PDB file of C-alpha atoms and ligand atoms in Angstrom:
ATOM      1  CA  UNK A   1      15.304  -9.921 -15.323  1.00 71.00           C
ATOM      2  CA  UNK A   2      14.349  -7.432 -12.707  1.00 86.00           C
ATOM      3  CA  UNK A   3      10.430  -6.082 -13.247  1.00 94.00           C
ATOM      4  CA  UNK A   4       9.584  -2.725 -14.043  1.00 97.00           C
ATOM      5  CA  UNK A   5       6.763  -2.306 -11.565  1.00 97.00           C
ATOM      6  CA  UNK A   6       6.443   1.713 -12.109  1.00 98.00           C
ATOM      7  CA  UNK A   7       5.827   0.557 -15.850  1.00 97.00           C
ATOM      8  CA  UNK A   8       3.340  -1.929 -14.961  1.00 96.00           C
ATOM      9  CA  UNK A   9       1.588   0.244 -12.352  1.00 96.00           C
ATOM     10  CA  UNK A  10       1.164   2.870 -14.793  1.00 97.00           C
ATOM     11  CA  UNK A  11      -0.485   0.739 -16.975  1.00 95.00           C
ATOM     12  CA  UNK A  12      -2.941  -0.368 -14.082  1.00 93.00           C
ATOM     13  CA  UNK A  13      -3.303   3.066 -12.374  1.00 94.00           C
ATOM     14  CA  UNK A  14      -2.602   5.241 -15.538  1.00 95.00           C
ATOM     15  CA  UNK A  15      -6.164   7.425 -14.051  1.00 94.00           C
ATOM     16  CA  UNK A  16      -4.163   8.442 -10.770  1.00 95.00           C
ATOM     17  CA  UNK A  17      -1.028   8.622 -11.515  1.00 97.00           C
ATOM     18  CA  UNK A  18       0.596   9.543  -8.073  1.00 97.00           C
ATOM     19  CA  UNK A  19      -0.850   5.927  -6.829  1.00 97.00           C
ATOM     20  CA  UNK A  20       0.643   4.033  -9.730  1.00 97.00           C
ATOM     21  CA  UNK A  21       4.016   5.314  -8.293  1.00 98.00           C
ATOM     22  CA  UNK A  22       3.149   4.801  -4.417  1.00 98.00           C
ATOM     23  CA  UNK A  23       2.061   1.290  -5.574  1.00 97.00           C
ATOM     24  CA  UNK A  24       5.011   0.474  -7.829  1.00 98.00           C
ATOM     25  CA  UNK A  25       8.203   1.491  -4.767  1.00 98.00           C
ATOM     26  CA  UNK A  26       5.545  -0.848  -2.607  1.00 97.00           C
ATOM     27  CA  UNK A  27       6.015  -3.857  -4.944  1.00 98.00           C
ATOM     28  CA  UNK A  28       9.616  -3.301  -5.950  1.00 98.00           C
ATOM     29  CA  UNK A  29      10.121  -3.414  -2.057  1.00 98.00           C
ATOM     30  CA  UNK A  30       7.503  -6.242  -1.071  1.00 98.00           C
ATOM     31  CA  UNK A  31       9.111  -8.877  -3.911  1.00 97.00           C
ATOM     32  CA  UNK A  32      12.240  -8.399  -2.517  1.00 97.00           C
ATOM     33  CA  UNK A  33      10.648 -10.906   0.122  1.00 98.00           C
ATOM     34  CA  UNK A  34      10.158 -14.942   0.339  1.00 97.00           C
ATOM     35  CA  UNK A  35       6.800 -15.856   0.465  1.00 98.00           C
ATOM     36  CA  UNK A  36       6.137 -19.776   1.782  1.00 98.00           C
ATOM     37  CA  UNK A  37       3.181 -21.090   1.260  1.00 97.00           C
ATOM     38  CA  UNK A  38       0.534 -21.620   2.473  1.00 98.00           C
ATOM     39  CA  UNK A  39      -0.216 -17.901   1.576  1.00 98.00           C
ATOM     40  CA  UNK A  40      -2.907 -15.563   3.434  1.00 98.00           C
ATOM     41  CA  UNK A  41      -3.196 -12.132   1.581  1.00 98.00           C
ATOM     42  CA  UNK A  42      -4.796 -10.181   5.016  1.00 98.00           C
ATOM     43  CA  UNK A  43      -7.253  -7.085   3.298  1.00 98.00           C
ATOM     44  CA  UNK A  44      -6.499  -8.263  -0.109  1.00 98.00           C
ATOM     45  CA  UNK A  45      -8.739  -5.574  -1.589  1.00 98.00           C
ATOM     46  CA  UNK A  46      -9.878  -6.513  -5.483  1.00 96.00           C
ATOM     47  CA  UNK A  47      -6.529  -8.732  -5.586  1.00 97.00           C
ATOM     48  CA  UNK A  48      -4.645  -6.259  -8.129  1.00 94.00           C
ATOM     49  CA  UNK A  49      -1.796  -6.203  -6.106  1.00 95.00           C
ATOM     50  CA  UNK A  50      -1.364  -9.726  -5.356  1.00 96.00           C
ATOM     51  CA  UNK A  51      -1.985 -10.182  -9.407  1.00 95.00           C
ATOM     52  CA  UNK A  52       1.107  -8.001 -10.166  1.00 94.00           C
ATOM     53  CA  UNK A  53       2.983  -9.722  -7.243  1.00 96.00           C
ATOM     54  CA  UNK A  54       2.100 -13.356  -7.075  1.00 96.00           C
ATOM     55  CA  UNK A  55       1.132 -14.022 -10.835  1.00 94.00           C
ATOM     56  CA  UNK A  56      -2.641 -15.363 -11.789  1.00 93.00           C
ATOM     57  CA  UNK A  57      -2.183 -18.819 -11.646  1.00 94.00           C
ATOM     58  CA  UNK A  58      -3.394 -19.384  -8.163  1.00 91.00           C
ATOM     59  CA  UNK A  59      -0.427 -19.017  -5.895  1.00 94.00           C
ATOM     60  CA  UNK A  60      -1.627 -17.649  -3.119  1.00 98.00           C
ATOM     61  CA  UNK A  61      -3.905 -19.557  -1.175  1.00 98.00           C
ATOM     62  CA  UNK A  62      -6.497 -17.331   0.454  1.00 98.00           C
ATOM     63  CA  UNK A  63      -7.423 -13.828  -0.099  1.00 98.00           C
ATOM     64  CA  UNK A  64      -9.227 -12.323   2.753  1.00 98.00           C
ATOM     65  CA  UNK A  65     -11.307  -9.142   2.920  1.00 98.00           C
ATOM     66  CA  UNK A  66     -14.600  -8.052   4.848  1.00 98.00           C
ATOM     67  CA  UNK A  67     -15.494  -5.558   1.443  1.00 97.00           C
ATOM     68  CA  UNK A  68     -17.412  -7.788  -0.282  1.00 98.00           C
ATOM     69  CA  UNK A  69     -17.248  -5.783  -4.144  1.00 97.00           C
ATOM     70  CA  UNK A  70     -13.773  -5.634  -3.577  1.00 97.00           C
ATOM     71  CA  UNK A  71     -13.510  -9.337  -2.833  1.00 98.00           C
ATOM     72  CA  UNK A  72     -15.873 -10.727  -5.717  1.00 97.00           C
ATOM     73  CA  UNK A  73     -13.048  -8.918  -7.786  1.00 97.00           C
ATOM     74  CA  UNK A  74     -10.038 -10.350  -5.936  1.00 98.00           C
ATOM     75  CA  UNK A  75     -11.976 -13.988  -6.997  1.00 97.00           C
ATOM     76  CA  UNK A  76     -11.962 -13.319 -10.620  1.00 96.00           C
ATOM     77  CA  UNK A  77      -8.329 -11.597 -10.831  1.00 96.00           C
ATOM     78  CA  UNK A  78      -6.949 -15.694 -10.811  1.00 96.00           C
ATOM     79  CA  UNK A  79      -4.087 -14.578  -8.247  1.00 97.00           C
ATOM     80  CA  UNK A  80      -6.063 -16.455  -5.194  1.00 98.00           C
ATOM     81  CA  UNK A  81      -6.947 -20.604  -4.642  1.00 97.00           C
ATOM     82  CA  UNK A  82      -9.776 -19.033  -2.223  1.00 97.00           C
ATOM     83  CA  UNK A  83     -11.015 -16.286  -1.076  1.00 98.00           C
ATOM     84  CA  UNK A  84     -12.989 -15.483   2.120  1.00 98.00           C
ATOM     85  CA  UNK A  85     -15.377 -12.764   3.430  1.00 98.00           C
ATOM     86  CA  UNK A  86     -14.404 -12.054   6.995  1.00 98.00           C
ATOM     87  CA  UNK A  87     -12.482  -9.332   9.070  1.00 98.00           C
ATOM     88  CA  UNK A  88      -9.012  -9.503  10.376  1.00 98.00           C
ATOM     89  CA  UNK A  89     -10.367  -9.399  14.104  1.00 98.00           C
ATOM     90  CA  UNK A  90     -11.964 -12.918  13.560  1.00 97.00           C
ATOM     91  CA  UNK A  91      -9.887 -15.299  11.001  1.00 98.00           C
ATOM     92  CA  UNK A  92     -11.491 -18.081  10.241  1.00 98.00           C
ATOM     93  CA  UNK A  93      -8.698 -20.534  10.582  1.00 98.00           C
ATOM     94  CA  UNK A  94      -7.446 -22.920  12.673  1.00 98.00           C
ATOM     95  CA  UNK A  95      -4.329 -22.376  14.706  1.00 97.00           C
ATOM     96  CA  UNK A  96      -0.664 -22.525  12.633  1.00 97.00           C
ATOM     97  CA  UNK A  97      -2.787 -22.456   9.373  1.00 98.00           C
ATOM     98  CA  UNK A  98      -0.296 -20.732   7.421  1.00 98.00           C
ATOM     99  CA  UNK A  99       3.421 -20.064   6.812  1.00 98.00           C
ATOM    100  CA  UNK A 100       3.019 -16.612   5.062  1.00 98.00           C
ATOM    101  CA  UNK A 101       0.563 -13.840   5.826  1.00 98.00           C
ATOM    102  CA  UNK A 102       0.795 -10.693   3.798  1.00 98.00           C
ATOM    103  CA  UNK A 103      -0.600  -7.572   4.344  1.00 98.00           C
ATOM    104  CA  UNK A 104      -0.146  -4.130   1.524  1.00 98.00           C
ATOM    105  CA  UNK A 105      -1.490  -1.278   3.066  1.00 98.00           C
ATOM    106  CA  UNK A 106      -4.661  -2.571   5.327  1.00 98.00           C
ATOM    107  CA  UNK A 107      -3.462  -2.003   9.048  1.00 98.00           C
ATOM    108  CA  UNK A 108      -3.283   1.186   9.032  1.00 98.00           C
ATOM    109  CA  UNK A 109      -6.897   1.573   8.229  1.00 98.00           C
ATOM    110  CA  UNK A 110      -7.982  -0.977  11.428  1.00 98.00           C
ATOM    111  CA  UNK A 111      -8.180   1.597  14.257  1.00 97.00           C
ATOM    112  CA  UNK A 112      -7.948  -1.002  16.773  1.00 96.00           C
ATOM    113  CA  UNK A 113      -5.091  -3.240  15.181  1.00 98.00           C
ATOM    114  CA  UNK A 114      -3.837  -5.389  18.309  1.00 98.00           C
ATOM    115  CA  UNK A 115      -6.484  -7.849  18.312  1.00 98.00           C
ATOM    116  CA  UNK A 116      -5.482  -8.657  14.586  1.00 98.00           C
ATOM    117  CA  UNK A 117      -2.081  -8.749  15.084  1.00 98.00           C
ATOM    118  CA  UNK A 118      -2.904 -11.097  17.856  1.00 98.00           C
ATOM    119  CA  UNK A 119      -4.859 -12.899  15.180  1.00 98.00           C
ATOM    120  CA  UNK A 120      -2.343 -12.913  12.519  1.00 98.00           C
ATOM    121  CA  UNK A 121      -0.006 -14.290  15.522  1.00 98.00           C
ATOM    122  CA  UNK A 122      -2.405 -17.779  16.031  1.00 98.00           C
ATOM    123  CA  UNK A 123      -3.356 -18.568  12.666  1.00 98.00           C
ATOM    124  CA  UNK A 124       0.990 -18.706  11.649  1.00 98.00           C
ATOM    125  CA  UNK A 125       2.927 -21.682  12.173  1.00 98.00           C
ATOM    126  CA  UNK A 126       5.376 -21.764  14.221  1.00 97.00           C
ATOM    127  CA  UNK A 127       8.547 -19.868  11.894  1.00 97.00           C
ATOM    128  CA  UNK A 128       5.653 -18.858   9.493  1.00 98.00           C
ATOM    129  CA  UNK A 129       6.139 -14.848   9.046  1.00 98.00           C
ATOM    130  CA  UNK A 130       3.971 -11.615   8.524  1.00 98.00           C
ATOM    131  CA  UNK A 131       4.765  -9.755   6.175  1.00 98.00           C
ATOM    132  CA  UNK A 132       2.729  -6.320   5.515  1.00 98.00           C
ATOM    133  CA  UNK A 133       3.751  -2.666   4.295  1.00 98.00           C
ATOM    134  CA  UNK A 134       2.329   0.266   6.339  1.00 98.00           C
ATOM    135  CA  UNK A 135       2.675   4.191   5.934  1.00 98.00           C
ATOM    136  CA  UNK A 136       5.582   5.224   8.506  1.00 98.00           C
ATOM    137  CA  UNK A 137       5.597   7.135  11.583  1.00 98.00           C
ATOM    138  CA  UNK A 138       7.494   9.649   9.184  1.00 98.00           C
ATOM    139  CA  UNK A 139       4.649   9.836   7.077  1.00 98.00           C
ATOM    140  CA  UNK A 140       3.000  12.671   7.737  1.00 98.00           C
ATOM    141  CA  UNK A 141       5.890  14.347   8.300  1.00 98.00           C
ATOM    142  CA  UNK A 142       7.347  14.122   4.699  1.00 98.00           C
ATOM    143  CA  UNK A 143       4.587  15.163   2.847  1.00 98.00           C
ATOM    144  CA  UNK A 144       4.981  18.283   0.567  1.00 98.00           C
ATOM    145  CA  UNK A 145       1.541  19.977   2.276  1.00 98.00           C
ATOM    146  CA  UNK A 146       3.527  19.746   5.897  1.00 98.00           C
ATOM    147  CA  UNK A 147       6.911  20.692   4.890  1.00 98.00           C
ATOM    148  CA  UNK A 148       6.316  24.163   3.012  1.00 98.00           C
ATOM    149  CA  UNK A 149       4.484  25.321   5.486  1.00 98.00           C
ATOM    150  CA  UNK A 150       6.303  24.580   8.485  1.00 98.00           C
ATOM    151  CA  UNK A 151       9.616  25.847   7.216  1.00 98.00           C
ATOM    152  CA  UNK A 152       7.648  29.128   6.548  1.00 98.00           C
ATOM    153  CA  UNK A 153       6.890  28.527  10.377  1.00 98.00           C
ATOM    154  CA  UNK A 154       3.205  28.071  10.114  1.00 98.00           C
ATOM    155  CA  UNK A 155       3.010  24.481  12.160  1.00 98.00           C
ATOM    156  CA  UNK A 156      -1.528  25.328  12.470  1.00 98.00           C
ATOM    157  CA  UNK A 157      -1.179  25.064   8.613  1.00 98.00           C
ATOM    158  CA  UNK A 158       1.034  22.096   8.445  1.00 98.00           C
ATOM    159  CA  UNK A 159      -0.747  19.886  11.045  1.00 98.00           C
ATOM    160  CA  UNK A 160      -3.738  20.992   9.883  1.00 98.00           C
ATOM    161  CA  UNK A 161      -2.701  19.792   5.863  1.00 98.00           C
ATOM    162  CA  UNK A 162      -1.394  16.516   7.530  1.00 98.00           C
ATOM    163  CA  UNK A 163      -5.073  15.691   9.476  1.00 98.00           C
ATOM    164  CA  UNK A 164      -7.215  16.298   6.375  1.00 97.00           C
ATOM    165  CA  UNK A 165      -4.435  13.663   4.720  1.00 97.00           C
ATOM    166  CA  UNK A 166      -5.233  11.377   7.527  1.00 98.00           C
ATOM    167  CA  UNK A 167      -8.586  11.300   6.836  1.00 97.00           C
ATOM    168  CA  UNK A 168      -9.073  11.344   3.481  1.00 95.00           C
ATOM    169  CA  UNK A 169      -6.864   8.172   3.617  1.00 97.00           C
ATOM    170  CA  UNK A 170      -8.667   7.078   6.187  1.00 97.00           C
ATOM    171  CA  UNK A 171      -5.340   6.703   8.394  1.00 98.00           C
ATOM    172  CA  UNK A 172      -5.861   5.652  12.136  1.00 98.00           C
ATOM    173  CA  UNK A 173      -2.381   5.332  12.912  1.00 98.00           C
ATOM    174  CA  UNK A 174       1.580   5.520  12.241  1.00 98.00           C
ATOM    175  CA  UNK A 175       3.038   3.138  14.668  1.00 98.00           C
ATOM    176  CA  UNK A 176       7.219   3.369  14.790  1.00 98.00           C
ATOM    177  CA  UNK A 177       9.136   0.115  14.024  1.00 98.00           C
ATOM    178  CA  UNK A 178       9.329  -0.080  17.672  1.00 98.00           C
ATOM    179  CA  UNK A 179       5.696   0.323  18.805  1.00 98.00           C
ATOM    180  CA  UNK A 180       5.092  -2.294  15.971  1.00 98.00           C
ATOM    181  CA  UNK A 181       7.978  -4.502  17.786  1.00 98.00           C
ATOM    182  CA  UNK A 182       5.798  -4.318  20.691  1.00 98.00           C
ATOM    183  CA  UNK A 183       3.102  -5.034  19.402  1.00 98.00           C
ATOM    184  CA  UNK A 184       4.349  -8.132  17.316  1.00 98.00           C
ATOM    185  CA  UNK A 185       6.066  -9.174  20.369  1.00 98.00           C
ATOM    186  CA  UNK A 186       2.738  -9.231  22.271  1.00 97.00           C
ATOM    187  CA  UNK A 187       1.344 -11.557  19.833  1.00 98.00           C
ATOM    188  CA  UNK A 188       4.321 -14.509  20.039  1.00 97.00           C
ATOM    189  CA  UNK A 189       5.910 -12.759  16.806  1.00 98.00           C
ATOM    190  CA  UNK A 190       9.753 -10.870  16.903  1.00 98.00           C
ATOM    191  CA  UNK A 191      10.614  -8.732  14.598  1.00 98.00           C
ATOM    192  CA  UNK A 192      13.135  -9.213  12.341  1.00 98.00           C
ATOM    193  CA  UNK A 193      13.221  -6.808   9.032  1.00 98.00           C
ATOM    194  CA  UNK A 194      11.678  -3.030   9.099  1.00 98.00           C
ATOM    195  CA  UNK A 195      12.419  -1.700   5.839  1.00 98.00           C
ATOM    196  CA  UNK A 196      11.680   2.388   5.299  1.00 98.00           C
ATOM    197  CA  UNK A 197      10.806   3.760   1.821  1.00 98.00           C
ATOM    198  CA  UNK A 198       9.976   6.087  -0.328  1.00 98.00           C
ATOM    199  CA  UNK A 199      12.423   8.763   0.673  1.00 98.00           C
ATOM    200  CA  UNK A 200      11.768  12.809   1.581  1.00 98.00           C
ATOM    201  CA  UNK A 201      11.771  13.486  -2.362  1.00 98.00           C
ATOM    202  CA  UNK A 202       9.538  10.962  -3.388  1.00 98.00           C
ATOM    203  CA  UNK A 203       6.512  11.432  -1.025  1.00 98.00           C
ATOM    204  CA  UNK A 204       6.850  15.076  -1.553  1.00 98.00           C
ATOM    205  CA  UNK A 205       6.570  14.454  -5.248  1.00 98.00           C
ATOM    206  CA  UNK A 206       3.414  11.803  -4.635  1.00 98.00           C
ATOM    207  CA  UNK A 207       2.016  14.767  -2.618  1.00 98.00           C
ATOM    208  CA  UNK A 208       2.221  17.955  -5.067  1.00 97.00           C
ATOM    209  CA  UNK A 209       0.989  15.288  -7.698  1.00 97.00           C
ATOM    210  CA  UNK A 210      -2.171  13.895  -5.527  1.00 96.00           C
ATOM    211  CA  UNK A 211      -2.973  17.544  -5.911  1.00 94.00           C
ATOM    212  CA  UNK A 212      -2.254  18.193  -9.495  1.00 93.00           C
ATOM    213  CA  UNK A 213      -4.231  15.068 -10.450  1.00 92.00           C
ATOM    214  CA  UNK A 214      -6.896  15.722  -7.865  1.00 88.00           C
ATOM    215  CA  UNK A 215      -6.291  12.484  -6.659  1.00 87.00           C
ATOM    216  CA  UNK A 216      -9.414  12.189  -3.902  1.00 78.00           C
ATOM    217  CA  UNK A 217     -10.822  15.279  -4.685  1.00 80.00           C
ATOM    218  CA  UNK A 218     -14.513  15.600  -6.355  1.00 75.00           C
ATOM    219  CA  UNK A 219     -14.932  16.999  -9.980  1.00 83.00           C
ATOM    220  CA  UNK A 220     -11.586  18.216 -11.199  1.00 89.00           C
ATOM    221  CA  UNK A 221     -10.550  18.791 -14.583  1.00 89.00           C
ATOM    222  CA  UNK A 222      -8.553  15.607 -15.212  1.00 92.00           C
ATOM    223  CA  UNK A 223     -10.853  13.370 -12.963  1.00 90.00           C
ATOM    224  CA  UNK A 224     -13.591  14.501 -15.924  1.00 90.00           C
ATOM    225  CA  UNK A 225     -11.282  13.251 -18.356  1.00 92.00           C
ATOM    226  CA  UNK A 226     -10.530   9.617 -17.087  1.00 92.00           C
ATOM    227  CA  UNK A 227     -13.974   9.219 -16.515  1.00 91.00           C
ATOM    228  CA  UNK A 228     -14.740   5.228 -16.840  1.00 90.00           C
ATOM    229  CA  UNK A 229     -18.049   7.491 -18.567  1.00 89.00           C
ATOM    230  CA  UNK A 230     -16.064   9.567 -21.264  1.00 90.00           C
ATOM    231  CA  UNK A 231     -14.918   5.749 -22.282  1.00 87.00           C
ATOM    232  CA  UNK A 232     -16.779   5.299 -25.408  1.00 90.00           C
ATOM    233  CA  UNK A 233     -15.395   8.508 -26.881  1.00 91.00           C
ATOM    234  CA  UNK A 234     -12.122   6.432 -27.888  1.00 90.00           C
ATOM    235  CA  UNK A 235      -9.855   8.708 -26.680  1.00 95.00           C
ATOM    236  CA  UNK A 236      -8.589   7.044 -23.345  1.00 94.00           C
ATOM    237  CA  UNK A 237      -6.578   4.428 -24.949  1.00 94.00           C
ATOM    238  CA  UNK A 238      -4.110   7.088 -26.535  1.00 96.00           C
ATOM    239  CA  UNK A 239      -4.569   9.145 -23.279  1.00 96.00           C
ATOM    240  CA  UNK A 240      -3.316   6.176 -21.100  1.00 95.00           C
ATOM    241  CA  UNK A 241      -0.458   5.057 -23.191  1.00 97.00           C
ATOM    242  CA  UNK A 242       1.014   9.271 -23.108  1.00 97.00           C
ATOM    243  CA  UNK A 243       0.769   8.532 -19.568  1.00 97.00           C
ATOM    244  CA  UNK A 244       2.342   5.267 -18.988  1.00 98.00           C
ATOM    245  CA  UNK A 245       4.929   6.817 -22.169  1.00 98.00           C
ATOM    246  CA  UNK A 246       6.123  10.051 -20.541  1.00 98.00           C
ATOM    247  CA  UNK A 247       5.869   9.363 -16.666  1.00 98.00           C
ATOM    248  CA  UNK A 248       7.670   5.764 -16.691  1.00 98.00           C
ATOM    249  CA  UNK A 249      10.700   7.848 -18.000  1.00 98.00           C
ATOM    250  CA  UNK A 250       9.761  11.213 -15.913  1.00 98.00           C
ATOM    251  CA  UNK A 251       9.522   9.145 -12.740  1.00 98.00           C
ATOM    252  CA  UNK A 252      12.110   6.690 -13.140  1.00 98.00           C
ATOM    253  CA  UNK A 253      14.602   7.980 -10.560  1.00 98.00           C
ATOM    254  CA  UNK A 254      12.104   8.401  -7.710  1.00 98.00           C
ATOM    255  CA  UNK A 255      10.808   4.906  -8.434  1.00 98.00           C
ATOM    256  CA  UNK A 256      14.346   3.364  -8.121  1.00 98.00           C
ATOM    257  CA  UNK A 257      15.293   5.805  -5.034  1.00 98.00           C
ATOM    258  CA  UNK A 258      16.052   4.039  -2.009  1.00 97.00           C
ATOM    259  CA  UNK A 259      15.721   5.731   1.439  1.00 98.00           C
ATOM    260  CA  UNK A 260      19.237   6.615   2.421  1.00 97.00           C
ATOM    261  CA  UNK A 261      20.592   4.484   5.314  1.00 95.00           C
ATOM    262  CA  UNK A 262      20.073   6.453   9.078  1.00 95.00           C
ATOM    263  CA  UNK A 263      17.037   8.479   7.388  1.00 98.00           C
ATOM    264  CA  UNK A 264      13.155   7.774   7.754  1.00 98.00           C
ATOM    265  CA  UNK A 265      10.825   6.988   4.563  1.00 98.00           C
ATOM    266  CA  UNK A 266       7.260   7.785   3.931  1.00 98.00           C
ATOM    267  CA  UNK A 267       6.605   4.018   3.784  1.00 98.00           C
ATOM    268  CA  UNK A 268       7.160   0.958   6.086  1.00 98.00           C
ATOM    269  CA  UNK A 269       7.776  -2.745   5.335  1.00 98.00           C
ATOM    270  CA  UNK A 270       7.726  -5.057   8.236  1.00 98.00           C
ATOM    271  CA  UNK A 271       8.938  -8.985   8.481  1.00 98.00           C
ATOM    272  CA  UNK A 272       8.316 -10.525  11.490  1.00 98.00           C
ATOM    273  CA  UNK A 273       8.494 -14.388  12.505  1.00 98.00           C
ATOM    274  CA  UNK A 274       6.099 -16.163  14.669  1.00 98.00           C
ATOM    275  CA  UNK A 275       8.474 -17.596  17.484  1.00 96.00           C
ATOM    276  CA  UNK A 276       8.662 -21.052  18.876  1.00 79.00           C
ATOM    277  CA  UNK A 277       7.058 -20.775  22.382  1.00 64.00           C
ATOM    278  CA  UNK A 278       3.599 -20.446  22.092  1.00 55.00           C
TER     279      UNK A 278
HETATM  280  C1  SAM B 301      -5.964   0.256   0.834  1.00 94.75           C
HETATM  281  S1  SAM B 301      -6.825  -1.226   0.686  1.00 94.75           S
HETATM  282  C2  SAM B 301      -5.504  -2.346   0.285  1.00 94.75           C
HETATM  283  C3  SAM B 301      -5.981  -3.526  -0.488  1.00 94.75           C
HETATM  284  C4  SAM B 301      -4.868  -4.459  -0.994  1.00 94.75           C
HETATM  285  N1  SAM B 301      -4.137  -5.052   0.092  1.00 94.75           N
HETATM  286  C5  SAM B 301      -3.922  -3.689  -1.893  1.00 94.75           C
HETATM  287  O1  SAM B 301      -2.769  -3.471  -1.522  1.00 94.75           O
HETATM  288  O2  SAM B 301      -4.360  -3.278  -2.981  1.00 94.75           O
HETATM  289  C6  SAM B 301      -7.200  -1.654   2.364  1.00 94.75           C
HETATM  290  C7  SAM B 301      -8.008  -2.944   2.479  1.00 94.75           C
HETATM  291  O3  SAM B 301      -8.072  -3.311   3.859  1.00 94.75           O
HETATM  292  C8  SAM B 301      -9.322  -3.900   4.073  1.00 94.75           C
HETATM  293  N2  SAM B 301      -9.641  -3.892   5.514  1.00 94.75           N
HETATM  294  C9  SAM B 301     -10.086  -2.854   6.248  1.00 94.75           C
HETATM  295  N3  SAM B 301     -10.327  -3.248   7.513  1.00 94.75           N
HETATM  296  C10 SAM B 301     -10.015  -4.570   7.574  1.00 94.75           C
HETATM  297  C11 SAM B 301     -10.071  -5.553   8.615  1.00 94.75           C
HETATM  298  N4  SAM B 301     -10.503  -5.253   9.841  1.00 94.75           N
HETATM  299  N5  SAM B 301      -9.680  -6.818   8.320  1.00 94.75           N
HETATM  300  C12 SAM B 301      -9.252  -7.138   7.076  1.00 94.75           C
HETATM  301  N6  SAM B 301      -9.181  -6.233   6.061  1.00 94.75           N
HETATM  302  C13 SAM B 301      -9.575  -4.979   6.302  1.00 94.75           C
HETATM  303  C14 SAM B 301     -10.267  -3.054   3.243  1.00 94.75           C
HETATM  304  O4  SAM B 301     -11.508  -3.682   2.997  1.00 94.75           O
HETATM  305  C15 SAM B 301      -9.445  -2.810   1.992  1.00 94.75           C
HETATM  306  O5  SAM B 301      -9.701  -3.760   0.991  1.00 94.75           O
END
């Protein structure tokens, strides 16, 4: 049976809304994938993504972040065998360690991300592959904030909208499927799957909602009401299942949209293998 991830995310992210649906395309479109083990989960964060993906009986062997709240999380979650505090620039493995490494949205907060490509790149075996989802170079491009006001003309407005995006995501860069090509290539890994999605409509959507929501912004009205604080009041349970009740059916279509062949999406999934030759 196929898994409703926008359900599930819902559930999860039922505070921010616009993220349970970002997250949701992101695991529909990263469990489309194999995963051999042994299985490195590069920036795992607190491990909720792994959880959703992988299951919480231990399947993936190491979860690796340099965060250390997030990490003490990603321990308890029961998705990881091990997990270690360190930083993608230095793994602490030895050489063809692993067959898998995954990666959900953490190089495109590493402003210099070579070197850990490079690292990614000696701790695989040789046919071991990286796996990792990235915003696209179309990114900033399809977001609602950019488009409106460049077809009015006003391009200050629009690349100004799309910089305060970058770094309020904290968003170093938005490499092409070809830069990243080059840069797998660089560290003994080819290419071989780069995957766009979340179409035009769908990030545009994420976009206006991030604002509705105040996703990221301090001290709006509905940040007040999901308040982890406002908790004892009783009234978040009912709150979170109208949410998870009414947007798994609102935002069913955008969840299931794929990007239309020949078009760019907001979102990036890579495959690479680690060649033979090293
Ligand atoms: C947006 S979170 C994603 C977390 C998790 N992968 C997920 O999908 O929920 C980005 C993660 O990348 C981690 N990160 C940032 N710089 C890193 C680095 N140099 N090496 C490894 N992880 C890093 C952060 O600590 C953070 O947990």
């Amino acid at each position: 049976m196929t898994r409703d991830y926008l359900t599930e995310s819902l559930t999860t992210y039922w505070f921010a809304p616009p993220v349970a649906l970002w997250r949701a395309i992101e695991l529909r479109v990263a469990a489309a994938e194999q995963y051999a083990r042994p299985l490195l989960d590069l920036g795992c964060g607190d491990g909720l993504i792994a959880q959703v993906l992988f299951g919480t009986d231990a399947c993936v062997d190491v979860g690796l972040d340099p965060w250390a709240d997030q990490l003490h999380q990603a321990a308890r979650c029961g998705a990881y065998r091990h997990v270690d505090l360190a930083d993608g620039h230095r793994l602490p493995y030895v050489g063809g360690t692993f067959a898998t490494v995954f990666s959900n949205s953490v190089l495109e907060h590493i402003p210099e991300v070579e070197p850990v490509v490079r690292e990614v790149g000696r701790v695989l075996r040789p046919g071991g592959r990286f796996i990792f989802t990235v915003p696209s170079d179309a990114f900033r491009h399809l977001l609602d904030g950019y488009i409106r006001p460049m077809e009015a003309g006003n391009m200050e407005e629009a690349e100004w909208y799309a910089a305060a995006v970058d770094v309020w995501l904290e968003h170093h860069h938005y490499h092409t499927p070809e830069e990243w090509g080059g840069l797998l290539a660089a560290a003994g890994m080819e290419m071989v799957k780069a995957r766009y999605y979340i179409p035009e409509g769908v990030e545009r959507l994420w976009d206006r909602m991030n604002n509705r929501y105040g996703v990221g912004q301090p001290r709006t009205a509905w940040g007040l009401l999901v308040s982890p604080r406002l908790r004892p009041l009783g009234y978040q349970a009912l709150l979170r299942r109208a949410v998870v009740r009414c947007l798994s059916r609102r935002w069913r279509l955008y969840y299931e949209a794929d990007v239309p062949p020949g078009e760019k999406g907001g979102g990036l999934l890579v495959v690479a293998r680690r060649t033979n030759d090293q």
